[in-house]
PDB file of C-alpha atoms in Angstrom:
ATOM      1  CA  UNK A   1      25.064   3.376 -40.403  1.00  0.00           C
ATOM      2  CA  UNK A   2      24.516   5.038 -43.777  1.00  0.00           C
ATOM      3  CA  UNK A   3      26.234   8.223 -42.683  1.00  0.00           C
ATOM      4  CA  UNK A   4      29.838   8.697 -41.614  1.00  0.00           C
ATOM      5  CA  UNK A   5      29.188  11.964 -39.752  1.00  0.00           C
ATOM      6  CA  UNK A   6      29.324  11.157 -36.014  1.00  0.00           C
ATOM      7  CA  UNK A   7      27.280  14.216 -35.012  1.00  0.00           C
ATOM      8  CA  UNK A   8      24.498  13.185 -37.360  1.00  0.00           C
ATOM      9  CA  UNK A   9      24.577   9.622 -35.969  1.00  0.00           C
ATOM     10  CA  UNK A  10      24.220  11.042 -32.433  1.00  0.00           C
ATOM     11  CA  UNK A  11      21.220  13.126 -33.494  1.00  0.00           C
ATOM     12  CA  UNK A  12      19.624  10.083 -35.133  1.00  0.00           C
ATOM     13  CA  UNK A  13      20.196   7.912 -32.037  1.00  0.00           C
ATOM     14  CA  UNK A  14      18.832  10.701 -29.844  1.00  0.00           C
ATOM     15  CA  UNK A  15      15.733  11.000 -32.041  1.00  0.00           C
ATOM     16  CA  UNK A  16      15.217   7.213 -31.890  1.00  0.00           C
ATOM     17  CA  UNK A  17      15.475   7.254 -28.074  1.00  0.00           C
ATOM     18  CA  UNK A  18      12.982  10.117 -27.888  1.00  0.00           C
ATOM     19  CA  UNK A  19      10.523   8.242 -30.126  1.00  0.00           C
ATOM     20  CA  UNK A  20      10.891   5.118 -27.971  1.00  0.00           C
ATOM     21  CA  UNK A  21      10.303   7.187 -24.808  1.00  0.00           C
ATOM     22  CA  UNK A  22       7.158   8.728 -26.307  1.00  0.00           C
ATOM     23  CA  UNK A  23       5.899   5.305 -27.331  1.00  0.00           C
ATOM     24  CA  UNK A  24       6.426   4.005 -23.785  1.00  0.00           C
ATOM     25  CA  UNK A  25       4.534   6.973 -22.364  1.00  0.00           C
ATOM     26  CA  UNK A  26       1.625   6.343 -24.735  1.00  0.00           C
ATOM     27  CA  UNK A  27       1.579   2.670 -23.746  1.00  0.00           C
ATOM     28  CA  UNK A  28       1.596   3.572 -20.042  1.00  0.00           C
ATOM     29  CA  UNK A  29      -1.257   6.046 -20.544  1.00  0.00           C
ATOM     30  CA  UNK A  30      -3.248   3.426 -22.427  1.00  0.00           C
ATOM     31  CA  UNK A  31      -2.698   0.904 -19.632  1.00  0.00           C
ATOM     32  CA  UNK A  32      -3.668   3.423 -16.984  1.00  0.00           C
ATOM     33  CA  UNK A  33      -6.885   4.301 -18.778  1.00  0.00           C
ATOM     34  CA  UNK A  34      -7.777   0.609 -19.084  1.00  0.00           C
ATOM     35  CA  UNK A  35      -6.963  -0.036 -15.435  1.00  0.00           C
ATOM     36  CA  UNK A  36      -9.333   2.637 -14.171  1.00  0.00           C
ATOM     37  CA  UNK A  37     -12.114   2.134 -16.670  1.00  0.00           C
ATOM     38  CA  UNK A  38     -15.526   1.854 -14.953  1.00  0.00           C
ATOM     39  CA  UNK A  39     -17.179  -1.544 -14.832  1.00  0.00           C
ATOM     40  CA  UNK A  40     -19.856  -2.291 -17.395  1.00  0.00           C
ATOM     41  CA  UNK A  41     -22.549  -4.802 -18.179  1.00  0.00           C
ATOM     42  CA  UNK A  42     -23.343  -7.795 -15.989  1.00  0.00           C
ATOM     43  CA  UNK A  43     -20.835  -6.773 -13.350  1.00  0.00           C
ATOM     44  CA  UNK A  44     -23.138  -3.955 -12.304  1.00  0.00           C
ATOM     45  CA  UNK A  45     -26.013  -6.366 -11.819  1.00  0.00           C
ATOM     46  CA  UNK A  46     -23.796  -8.692  -9.790  1.00  0.00           C
ATOM     47  CA  UNK A  47     -22.677  -5.738  -7.712  1.00  0.00           C
ATOM     48  CA  UNK A  48     -26.277  -4.757  -7.000  1.00  0.00           C
ATOM     49  CA  UNK A  49     -27.154  -8.299  -5.968  1.00  0.00           C
ATOM     50  CA  UNK A  50     -24.090  -8.722  -3.785  1.00  0.00           C
ATOM     51  CA  UNK A  51     -24.055  -5.215  -2.352  1.00  0.00           C
ATOM     52  CA  UNK A  52     -26.059  -6.058   0.768  1.00  0.00           C
ATOM     53  CA  UNK A  53     -23.949  -9.132   1.456  1.00  0.00           C
ATOM     54  CA  UNK A  54     -20.701  -7.216   0.979  1.00  0.00           C
ATOM     55  CA  UNK A  55     -21.955  -4.412   3.246  1.00  0.00           C
ATOM     56  CA  UNK A  56     -22.749  -6.917   6.002  1.00  0.00           C
ATOM     57  CA  UNK A  57     -19.357  -8.572   5.573  1.00  0.00           C
ATOM     58  CA  UNK A  58     -17.607  -5.212   5.770  1.00  0.00           C
ATOM     59  CA  UNK A  59     -19.517  -4.287   8.937  1.00  0.00           C
ATOM     60  CA  UNK A  60     -18.520  -7.590  10.545  1.00  0.00           C
ATOM     61  CA  UNK A  61     -14.890  -6.984   9.642  1.00  0.00           C
ATOM     62  CA  UNK A  62     -15.025  -3.469  11.101  1.00  0.00           C
ATOM     63  CA  UNK A  63     -16.501  -4.838  14.344  1.00  0.00           C
ATOM     64  CA  UNK A  64     -13.790  -7.501  14.532  1.00  0.00           C
ATOM     65  CA  UNK A  65     -11.080  -4.898  13.954  1.00  0.00           C
ATOM     66  CA  UNK A  66     -12.536  -2.628  16.643  1.00  0.00           C
ATOM     67  CA  UNK A  67     -12.578  -5.557  19.051  1.00  0.00           C
ATOM     68  CA  UNK A  68      -8.974  -6.379  18.183  1.00  0.00           C
ATOM     69  CA  UNK A  69      -7.961  -2.740  18.725  1.00  0.00           C
ATOM     70  CA  UNK A  70      -9.488  -2.784  22.228  1.00  0.00           C
ATOM     71  CA  UNK A  71      -7.704  -6.062  22.988  1.00  0.00           C
ATOM     72  CA  UNK A  72      -4.373  -4.676  21.759  1.00  0.00           C
ATOM     73  CA  UNK A  73      -4.647  -1.652  24.052  1.00  0.00           C
ATOM     74  CA  UNK A  74      -4.636  -3.939  27.084  1.00  0.00           C
ATOM     75  CA  UNK A  75      -1.473  -5.811  25.998  1.00  0.00           C
ATOM     76  CA  UNK A  76       1.737  -4.286  27.373  1.00  0.00           C
ATOM     77  CA  UNK A  77       4.271  -6.875  26.204  1.00  0.00           C
ATOM     78  CA  UNK A  78       6.036  -6.446  22.848  1.00  0.00           C
ATOM     79  CA  UNK A  79       6.772 -10.192  22.684  1.00  0.00           C
ATOM     80  CA  UNK A  80       3.088 -11.035  22.983  1.00  0.00           C
ATOM     81  CA  UNK A  81       2.214  -8.518  20.289  1.00  0.00           C
ATOM     82  CA  UNK A  82       4.926  -9.960  18.047  1.00  0.00           C
ATOM     83  CA  UNK A  83       3.422 -13.441  18.461  1.00  0.00           C
ATOM     84  CA  UNK A  84       0.015 -12.054  17.509  1.00  0.00           C
ATOM     85  CA  UNK A  85       1.551 -10.345  14.493  1.00  0.00           C
ATOM     86  CA  UNK A  86       3.075 -13.591  13.257  1.00  0.00           C
ATOM     87  CA  UNK A  87      -0.231 -15.422  13.709  1.00  0.00           C
ATOM     88  CA  UNK A  88      -2.352 -12.765  11.969  1.00  0.00           C
ATOM     89  CA  UNK A  89      -3.227 -13.374   8.347  1.00  0.00           C
ATOM     90  CA  UNK A  90      -5.310 -10.316   7.416  1.00  0.00           C
ATOM     91  CA  UNK A  91      -3.580  -7.121   6.332  1.00  0.00           C
ATOM     92  CA  UNK A  92      -5.750  -4.861   8.498  1.00  0.00           C
ATOM     93  CA  UNK A  93      -5.096  -7.021  11.586  1.00  0.00           C
ATOM     94  CA  UNK A  94      -1.353  -6.910  10.979  1.00  0.00           C
ATOM     95  CA  UNK A  95      -1.550  -3.159  10.473  1.00  0.00           C
ATOM     96  CA  UNK A  96      -3.285  -2.670  13.847  1.00  0.00           C
ATOM     97  CA  UNK A  97      -0.811  -4.927  15.645  1.00  0.00           C
ATOM     98  CA  UNK A  98       2.200  -3.136  14.123  1.00  0.00           C
ATOM     99  CA  UNK A  99       0.724   0.188  15.230  1.00  0.00           C
ATOM    100  CA  UNK A 100       0.269  -1.173  18.767  1.00  0.00           C
ATOM    101  CA  UNK A 101       3.902  -2.355  18.795  1.00  0.00           C
ATOM    102  CA  UNK A 102       5.124   1.060  17.636  1.00  0.00           C
ATOM    103  CA  UNK A 103       3.012   2.784  20.290  1.00  0.00           C
ATOM    104  CA  UNK A 104       4.313   0.489  23.039  1.00  0.00           C
ATOM    105  CA  UNK A 105       7.926   0.974  21.970  1.00  0.00           C
ATOM    106  CA  UNK A 106       7.447   4.741  21.873  1.00  0.00           C
ATOM    107  CA  UNK A 107       6.124   4.620  25.451  1.00  0.00           C
ATOM    108  CA  UNK A 108       9.128   2.526  26.521  1.00  0.00           C
ATOM    109  CA  UNK A 109      11.542   4.980  24.899  1.00  0.00           C
ATOM    110  CA  UNK A 110       9.768   7.927  26.498  1.00  0.00           C
ATOM    111  CA  UNK A 111       9.884   6.258  29.926  1.00  0.00           C
ATOM    112  CA  UNK A 112      13.593   5.485  29.516  1.00  0.00           C
ATOM    113  CA  UNK A 113      14.287   9.060  28.420  1.00  0.00           C
ATOM    114  CA  UNK A 114      12.405  10.467  31.417  1.00  0.00           C
ATOM    115  CA  UNK A 115      14.248   8.104  33.767  1.00  0.00           C
ATOM    116  CA  UNK A 116      17.564   9.187  32.229  1.00  0.00           C
ATOM    117  CA  UNK A 117      16.662  12.860  32.652  1.00  0.00           C
ATOM    118  CA  UNK A 118      15.735  12.333  36.309  1.00  0.00           C
ATOM    119  CA  UNK A 119      19.030  10.537  37.019  1.00  0.00           C
ATOM    120  CA  UNK A 120      21.114  13.170  35.234  1.00  0.00           C
ATOM    121  CA  UNK A 121      19.430  15.994  37.152  1.00  0.00           C
ATOM    122  CA  UNK A 122      20.384  14.376  40.477  1.00  0.00           C
TER     123      UNK A 122
END
């Protein structure tokens, strides 16, 4: 505001924007480095104590997911899979069910395409 030259004002505003952008980048870098900083202190001890328990829990979850995957392979109705999807609460379960739905729909589309090709060739 101290200068009347419009070109100089534009340069000043541009310089201010550039400084603000650099400051934002520095802040983002600082946040990122804090976010991925390794754990220290008592957390390590807790992790050592709970490691076995967490490993067992993870193995149980993997077994449950494998069982669910086998069960989903036997289901051939999209409506039934959709009901299961709505009832599921765990992310991994929902992910498996959505994949089964996509696979089933792809089979249906492929069957319809093959049926259409057979009819058109006659």
